[in-house]
Short mmCIF file of C-alpha atoms in Angstrom, two decimals:
data_model
loop_
_atom_site.label_atom_id
_atom_site.label_comp_id
_atom_site.label_asym_id
_atom_site.label_seq_id
_atom_site.Cartn_x
_atom_site.Cartn_y
_atom_site.Cartn_z
CA MET B 197 0.00 0.00 0.00
CA LYS B 198 1.20 3.51 -0.76
CA THR B 199 1.83 6.07 1.91
CA LYS B 200 -0.99 8.15 0.54
CA ASN B 201 -3.40 5.27 1.09
CA LEU B 202 -2.11 4.75 4.60
CA LEU B 203 -2.75 8.39 5.32
CA PHE B 204 -6.27 8.03 3.93
CA GLN B 205 -6.79 5.05 6.22
CA LEU B 206 -5.57 7.03 9.17
CA THR B 207 -7.78 9.97 8.27
CA ASP B 208 -10.72 7.62 7.92
CA LEU B 209 -9.91 6.01 11.26
CA GLU B 210 -9.60 9.44 12.85
CA SER B 211 -13.00 10.40 11.49
CA HIS B 212 -14.56 7.23 12.90
CA LEU B 213 -12.82 7.87 16.20
CA ASN B 214 -14.36 11.33 16.33
CA ASP B 215 -17.81 9.84 15.74
CA PHE B 216 -17.12 7.19 18.33
CA SER B 217 -15.93 9.87 20.77
CA ALA B 218 -19.06 11.91 20.25
CA GLU B 219 -21.32 8.97 20.97
CA LYS B 220 -19.51 7.02 23.66
CA LEU B 221 -17.13 9.30 25.50
CA THR B 222 -17.13 12.38 27.62
CA THR B 223 -15.46 15.48 26.19
CA GLU B 224 -12.39 15.03 28.34
CA GLU B 225 -12.07 11.38 27.37
CA ALA B 226 -12.55 12.33 23.73
CA PHE B 227 -9.81 14.91 24.07
CA HIS B 228 -7.38 12.41 25.54
CA LEU B 229 -8.37 9.79 22.98
CA LYS B 230 -7.53 12.31 20.33
CA ILE B 231 -4.13 12.97 21.90
CA SER B 232 -3.55 9.23 22.10
CA PHE B 233 -4.48 8.78 18.47
CA GLN B 234 -2.14 11.54 17.44
CA HIS B 235 0.68 9.84 19.32
CA PHE B 236 -0.26 6.58 17.65
CA LYS B 237 -0.33 8.15 14.21
CA LYS B 238 2.96 9.90 14.74
CA ASN B 239 4.66 6.81 16.13
CA LEU B 240 3.25 4.53 13.46
CA LEU B 241 4.39 6.77 10.67
CA GLU B 242 7.79 7.26 12.23
CA LEU B 243 8.09 3.52 12.71
CA VAL B 244 7.22 2.91 9.07
CA PHE B 245 9.54 5.66 8.04
CA LEU B 246 12.43 4.30 10.08
CA SER B 247 11.84 0.71 9.03
CA LYS B 248 12.14 1.72 5.41
CA GLU B 249 15.32 3.69 5.93
CA LYS B 250 18.35 2.10 4.36
CA PRO B 251 20.90 0.95 6.95
CA ASN B 252 23.64 3.18 5.56
CA ALA B 253 21.46 6.15 4.89
CA PRO B 254 22.38 9.27 6.86
CA SER B 255 20.12 9.68 9.88
CA ASN B 256 17.64 12.53 9.92
CA THR B 257 16.65 14.63 12.84
CA GLY B 258 13.17 14.22 14.36
CA ARG B 259 12.06 17.49 12.85
CA GLU B 260 13.26 16.48 9.40
CA LYS B 261 11.41 13.16 9.68
CA LYS B 262 8.17 14.86 10.64
CA SER B 263 8.61 17.28 7.81
CA ALA B 264 9.27 14.45 5.38
CA ILE B 265 6.06 12.72 6.41
CA ARG B 266 4.16 15.84 5.57
CA THR B 267 5.64 16.20 2.11
CA ILE B 268 5.16 14.48 -1.19
CA GLU B 269 8.89 13.79 -1.26
CA PHE B 270 8.25 11.17 1.36
CA GLU B 271 5.69 9.57 -0.91
CA ASN B 272 8.21 9.42 -3.73
CA ALA B 273 10.97 8.12 -1.54
CA TYR B 274 8.94 5.32 0.03
CA PRO B 275 6.15 4.37 -2.35
CA GLU B 276 5.25 0.99 -0.85
CA LEU B 277 4.51 0.31 2.80
CA ASP B 278 4.00 -2.94 4.60
CA ILE B 279 0.93 -2.30 6.71
CA GLU B 280 -1.06 -5.49 6.18
CA THR B 281 -1.28 -6.12 9.90
CA TYR B 282 -2.50 -2.65 10.53
CA GLU B 283 -5.12 -2.95 7.78
CA ALA B 284 -6.30 -6.31 9.05
CA ILE B 285 -6.86 -4.96 12.53
CA VAL B 286 -8.70 -1.93 11.24
CA GLU B 287 -10.90 -4.12 9.05
CA HIS B 288 -11.53 -6.59 11.81
CA HIS B 289 -12.46 -4.12 14.49
CA LYS B 290 -15.32 -1.93 13.52
CA SER B 291 -15.42 -0.73 17.04
CA TYR B 292 -12.58 1.74 17.11
CA GLY B 293 -12.34 1.74 20.84
CA ASN B 294 -11.09 -1.83 20.54
CA VAL B 295 -8.59 -0.85 17.89
CA LEU B 296 -6.75 1.30 20.37
CA LYS B 297 -6.95 -1.38 23.02
CA ASP B 298 -5.77 -4.20 20.77
CA LEU B 299 -2.98 -2.19 19.26
CA LYS B 300 -1.69 -1.65 22.80
CA ILE B 301 -1.48 2.01 22.02
CA GLU B 302 -0.34 2.67 25.56
CA SER B 303 3.12 1.45 24.67
CA ALA B 304 3.37 4.19 22.09
CA MET B 305 2.24 6.90 24.45
CA ASP B 306 3.97 8.95 27.07
CA LYS B 307 3.45 7.70 30.62
CA LYS B 308 1.65 10.94 31.43
CA ASP B 309 -0.94 10.38 28.70
CA VAL B 310 -1.49 6.78 29.81
CA LEU B 311 -2.19 8.00 33.31
CA ILE B 312 -4.58 10.63 32.01
CA LEU B 313 -6.39 8.05 29.90
CA LYS B 314 -6.57 5.53 32.73
CA GLY B 315 -7.55 8.10 35.29
CA LYS B 316 -10.34 9.38 33.12
CA ASN B 317 -12.93 11.13 35.15
CA ASN B 318 -16.39 10.84 33.79
CA SER B 319 -17.25 14.33 32.68
CA ASN B 320 -20.69 13.13 31.65
CA GLN B 321 -21.43 13.01 35.31
CA LYS B 322 -20.41 16.63 35.49
CA LEU B 323 -22.56 17.41 32.47
CA ASP B 324 -25.58 16.87 34.59
CA THR B 325 -28.47 19.22 34.49
CA GLN B 326 -28.80 19.81 38.21
CA ILE B 327 -28.03 23.35 39.18
CA ASP B 328 -28.04 24.70 42.69
CA LEU B 329 -28.78 28.39 42.69
CA SER B 330 -28.87 28.74 46.45
CA LEU B 331 -25.14 29.55 46.67
CA ILE B 332 -25.46 32.23 44.00
CA LEU B 333 -28.52 33.61 45.75
CA GLU B 334 -26.38 33.84 48.86
CA GLU B 335 -23.82 35.85 46.88
CA CYS B 336 -26.74 38.05 45.76
CA MET B 337 -27.64 38.52 49.43
CA GLY B 338 -31.04 37.01 48.79
CA GLU B 339 -31.96 39.48 46.06
CA MET B 340 -34.06 37.45 43.64
CA SER B 341 -34.16 40.29 41.10
CA LEU B 342 -30.38 40.29 40.91
CA LEU B 343 -30.33 36.53 40.57
CA ARG B 344 -32.83 36.77 37.70
CA GLU B 345 -30.65 39.44 36.09
CA LEU B 346 -27.60 37.20 36.37
CA ILE B 347 -29.46 34.28 34.81
CA THR B 348 -30.62 36.49 31.93
CA LEU B 349 -27.06 37.74 31.39
CA PHE B 350 -25.74 34.21 31.58
CA ILE B 351 -28.16 33.00 28.92
CA GLY B 352 -27.37 35.99 26.73
CA ASN B 353 -23.62 35.40 27.04
CA ALA B 354 -23.95 31.70 26.25
CA LEU B 355 -26.08 32.41 23.17
CA GLU B 356 -23.61 35.05 22.07
CA PHE B 357 -20.81 32.55 22.42
CA MET B 358 -22.69 29.97 20.37
CA GLY B 359 -23.21 32.45 17.56
CA ALA B 360 -19.64 33.72 17.68
CA ALA B 361 -18.23 30.19 17.81
CA LYS B 362 -20.11 29.26 14.65
CA LEU B 363 -18.65 32.22 12.79
CA HIS B 364 -15.12 31.71 14.09
CA LEU B 365 -15.23 28.02 13.26
CA GLN B 366 -16.32 28.82 9.72
CA SER B 367 -13.43 31.23 9.30
CA GLU B 368 -11.12 28.97 11.35
CA ASP B 369 -10.20 31.97 13.47
CA PHE B 370 -9.03 30.13 16.57
CA GLU B 371 -7.75 33.23 18.30
CA GLN B 372 -11.19 34.82 18.19
CA LEU B 373 -12.81 31.55 19.21
CA ASP B 374 -10.47 31.43 22.19
CA LEU B 375 -11.43 34.99 23.11
CA ALA B 376 -15.14 34.23 22.78
CA ALA B 377 -14.65 31.21 25.04
CA HIS B 378 -12.71 33.29 27.53
CA LYS B 379 -15.51 35.84 27.65
CA VAL B 380 -18.12 33.28 28.62
CA LYS B 381 -15.91 31.29 31.00
CA ALA B 382 -16.22 33.41 34.14
CA GLY B 383 -20.01 33.37 33.92
CA LEU B 384 -20.09 29.60 33.57
CA ALA B 385 -17.86 29.26 36.61
CA MET B 386 -19.99 31.69 38.56
CA MET B 387 -23.21 29.87 37.75
CA ARG B 388 -21.48 26.58 38.54
CA THR B 389 -22.46 25.01 35.24
CA ASP B 390 -19.50 22.64 35.38
CA GLY B 391 -20.33 20.68 32.23
CA LEU B 392 -20.36 23.77 30.03
CA LEU B 393 -17.30 25.14 31.79
CA ASP B 394 -15.45 21.90 31.11
CA LEU B 395 -16.29 22.22 27.41
CA ILE B 396 -15.13 25.82 27.29
CA ILE B 397 -11.83 24.86 28.90
CA GLN B 398 -11.38 22.12 26.29
CA ILE B 399 -12.23 24.58 23.50
CA GLN B 400 -9.65 27.03 24.79
CA LYS B 401 -7.07 24.24 24.98
CA GLY B 402 -7.93 23.22 21.43
CA CYS B 403 -7.62 26.80 20.18
CA LYS B 404 -4.21 27.18 21.75
CA LEU B 405 -2.74 23.73 21.11
CA ASP B 406 -3.79 21.51 18.23
CA LYS B 407 -6.15 23.94 16.40
CA ASP B 408 -8.08 21.07 14.88
CA PRO B 409 -11.29 22.49 13.35
CA LYS B 410 -13.07 19.16 13.47
CA HIS B 411 -12.37 18.58 17.13
CA LEU B 412 -13.31 22.16 17.99
CA GLU B 413 -16.50 21.80 15.98
CA PHE B 414 -17.29 18.68 17.98
CA LEU B 415 -16.72 20.50 21.28
CA CYS B 416 -18.85 23.45 20.19
CA LYS B 417 -21.57 21.04 19.13
CA CYS B 418 -21.44 19.47 22.60
CA PHE B 419 -21.82 22.96 24.06
CA ASN B 420 -24.81 23.70 21.81
CA ASP B 421 -26.39 20.36 22.73
CA GLU B 422 -25.80 20.83 26.42
CA PHE B 423 -26.88 24.43 26.70
CA PRO B 424 -30.69 23.91 26.39
CA LYS B 425 -30.52 21.35 29.21
CA VAL B 426 -28.60 23.79 31.39
CA LYS B 427 -31.04 26.58 30.56
CA LYS B 428 -33.96 24.37 31.50
CA ALA B 429 -32.21 23.34 34.72
CA LEU B 430 -31.58 27.00 35.54
CA ASP B 431 -35.23 27.86 34.98
CA ASN B 432 -36.30 24.93 37.15
CA ALA B 433 -33.86 25.85 39.89
CA TYR B 434 -35.08 29.45 39.81
CA VAL B 435 -38.74 28.38 40.06
CA GLU B 436 -37.81 26.05 42.91
CA LEU B 437 -36.13 28.90 44.76
CA THR B 438 -39.04 31.28 44.26
CA ASN B 439 -41.44 28.64 45.55
CA SER B 440 -39.38 27.82 48.62
CA MET L 31 -18.60 59.85 56.35
CA THR L 32 -18.00 60.01 52.60
CA LYS L 33 -18.09 56.81 50.66
CA LYS L 34 -14.89 55.54 49.13
CA ARG L 35 -14.93 55.65 45.34
CA LEU L 36 -14.17 52.42 43.58
CA LEU L 37 -13.63 51.97 39.87
CA LEU L 38 -14.63 48.51 38.67
CA ALA L 39 -13.13 47.70 35.28
CA GLU L 40 -14.69 44.44 34.15
CA ASP L 41 -16.00 43.51 30.71
CA ASP L 42 -17.91 40.45 31.91
CA GLU L 43 -21.40 41.82 32.51
CA LEU L 44 -22.38 38.91 34.67
CA LEU L 45 -19.51 39.27 37.08
CA ALA L 46 -19.69 43.05 36.95
CA SER L 47 -23.40 43.05 37.92
CA LEU L 48 -22.76 40.86 40.93
CA LEU L 49 -19.66 42.74 42.07
CA ASN L 50 -21.27 46.11 41.47
CA PHE L 51 -24.22 45.12 43.65
CA ARG L 52 -22.11 43.68 46.45
CA LEU L 53 -19.60 46.53 46.50
CA LYS L 54 -22.42 49.08 46.65
CA LYS L 55 -23.99 47.12 49.47
CA GLY L 56 -20.57 47.12 51.10
CA GLY L 57 -20.70 50.90 51.24
CA TYR L 58 -18.65 51.91 48.22
CA GLU L 59 -19.48 54.37 45.51
CA VAL L 60 -18.93 52.19 42.48
CA SER L 61 -18.28 53.29 38.91
CA HIS L 62 -18.27 50.51 36.38
CA SER L 63 -16.45 50.53 33.06
CA ALA L 64 -16.84 47.66 30.65
CA ASN L 65 -13.78 48.39 28.53
CA GLY L 66 -10.40 50.02 28.72
CA LYS L 67 -11.48 53.02 26.69
CA GLU L 68 -14.12 53.95 29.27
CA VAL L 69 -11.61 53.35 32.06
CA LYS L 70 -9.16 55.77 30.51
CA GLU L 71 -11.84 58.39 29.97
CA TYR L 72 -12.91 58.04 33.61
CA LEU L 73 -9.36 58.34 34.90
CA GLU L 74 -8.68 61.42 32.80
CA GLN L 75 -11.47 63.18 34.68
CA GLN L 76 -11.15 61.83 38.20
CA MET L 77 -9.16 59.51 40.38
CA PRO L 78 -11.00 56.90 42.47
CA ASP L 79 -9.79 55.69 45.85
CA ILE L 80 -9.22 52.18 44.54
CA ILE L 81 -9.38 50.31 41.22
CA VAL L 82 -10.55 46.73 40.75
CA SER L 83 -9.74 45.61 37.23
CA ASP L 84 -9.88 42.50 35.10
CA ILE L 85 -6.62 41.67 33.34
CA MET L 86 -8.22 40.87 30.01
CA MET L 87 -10.27 43.75 28.72
CA PRO L 88 -10.98 45.10 25.28
CA TYR L 89 -9.05 48.17 24.01
CA PHE L 90 -6.96 48.65 27.15
CA SER L 91 -5.89 45.65 29.16
CA GLY L 92 -5.51 45.49 32.92
CA MET L 93 -1.74 45.58 32.42
CA GLU L 94 -1.95 48.73 30.36
CA LEU L 95 -4.23 50.21 32.98
CA ILE L 96 -1.69 49.60 35.77
CA ALA L 97 1.11 51.06 33.68
CA TYR L 98 -1.05 54.06 32.80
CA VAL L 99 -1.99 54.78 36.42
CA ARG L 100 1.52 54.29 37.81
CA LYS L 101 3.63 55.82 35.05
CA GLU L 102 1.48 58.39 33.30
CA LEU L 103 -0.86 59.49 36.06
CA LYS L 104 1.86 58.88 38.68
CA SER L 105 -0.76 57.69 41.15
CA GLN L 106 -0.21 55.13 43.87
CA ILE L 107 -3.88 54.31 44.46
CA PRO L 108 -4.45 50.64 45.23
CA ILE L 109 -5.14 48.41 42.23
CA ILE L 110 -6.60 44.94 42.64
CA ILE L 111 -6.40 42.69 39.62
CA ILE L 112 -8.97 40.04 38.70
CA SER L 113 -7.33 37.20 36.86
CA SER L 114 -8.44 33.92 35.34
CA ALA L 115 -7.20 30.75 36.97
CA GLY L 116 -3.96 29.56 35.39
CA ASN L 117 -2.89 33.07 34.49
CA GLU L 118 -0.07 33.20 37.01
CA GLU L 119 2.38 34.76 34.59
CA ASN L 120 0.04 37.69 34.03
CA VAL L 121 -0.40 38.09 37.77
CA LEU L 122 3.36 38.29 38.27
CA ASN L 123 3.63 40.85 35.50
CA ALA L 124 0.81 42.82 37.09
CA PHE L 125 2.66 42.89 40.41
CA GLU L 126 5.82 44.02 38.65
CA LEU L 127 3.91 46.85 37.05
CA GLY L 128 2.56 47.93 40.42
CA ALA L 129 -0.64 46.02 41.21
CA ASN L 130 -1.30 45.74 44.94
CA ASP L 131 -3.31 42.54 45.06
CA PHE L 132 -5.10 40.02 42.88
CA ILE L 133 -8.12 37.79 43.06
CA SER L 134 -8.79 34.75 40.86
CA LYS L 135 -11.97 33.95 38.96
CA PRO L 136 -14.52 32.78 39.91
CA VAL L 137 -14.49 35.81 42.14
CA SER L 138 -16.04 35.55 45.56
CA PRO L 139 -17.65 38.94 46.23
CA SER L 140 -17.13 38.50 49.97
CA GLU L 141 -13.43 37.88 49.46
CA LEU L 142 -13.16 40.87 47.19
CA LEU L 143 -14.81 43.08 49.80
CA VAL L 144 -12.25 41.96 52.37
CA ARG L 145 -9.38 42.62 49.98
CA VAL L 146 -10.69 46.04 49.03
CA ALA L 147 -11.11 47.03 52.67
CA ARG L 148 -7.63 45.76 53.49
CA GLU L 149 -6.02 47.79 50.71
CA LEU L 150 -7.90 50.92 51.68
CA ASN L 151 -6.92 50.49 55.33
CA LYS L 152 -3.26 50.47 54.33
CA ILE L 153 -3.49 54.05 53.06
#
């Protein structure tokens, strides 16, 4: 198989992993899975690259190798790759979670990442829709009108973020997306909407680190999906407080 | 007894509303500016007794604000910085520029009130 085809396979696998992440994992787990996959991809390609190097060929630096992978020159230099095993596993396992497991991806990862992946905390539990407004009401010194004002501002800010995020994702302006996320972050922390806050933190990380539009789109989609539940929970919590 | 004048420079409406309310309840005369431009305009006309400012603000950041107050206006009024968690480098820079204290987001209004009172008592 040619390198180009391998890259297509990897892209395809990555796409399936994203779908799998969206359905089965929490945002934090999805983020770490993505990091793991990137390590896997990098290591696999470097392994292939090194295995095809001629014994007497001058050794390249890590940066040069990475660069070569990204260029067509690499394709020309190493047209055929022996990845039958890899293909067989991918074909066999339609569940991509098992692919990672069976490929013992942990061996290709840094110890730190393994620990993160193993010590995954279930953010879905955090993405609950229970909100306790009593602490915020305390901060408001019992002023319900202020609390209502804060909720209205919170909803406005979140909606503004959702609109801005859509635009910045379309233009792939990660700096602006990061700023939009920053703007909404304090409010999310204040209202103790941990699930949305977690997503915003991941979005900011994504904007600063890997700048992957697909992953960021996924995180923003999670935010958009989660927000109506949070809004409903806020309304319920407010009604509960007014009735008590 | 005259109320102490406090300038609150915070672009997050949500946080600003809460802090504005609590600081007023705490006995301060609060002026709120949502961006650096407004802050500068305010400071050109009058000097408050204390400034509470977010680090990240449009047009004129908290850092620029500290530098402006200390270097251009040559004022030593207390400045308390509001910073996001994980922004330690900015906090250090703020102290170097002349900030007196800082408080991390999410801001506890009660804690801020204590810090404001403490800074004002030092004068």
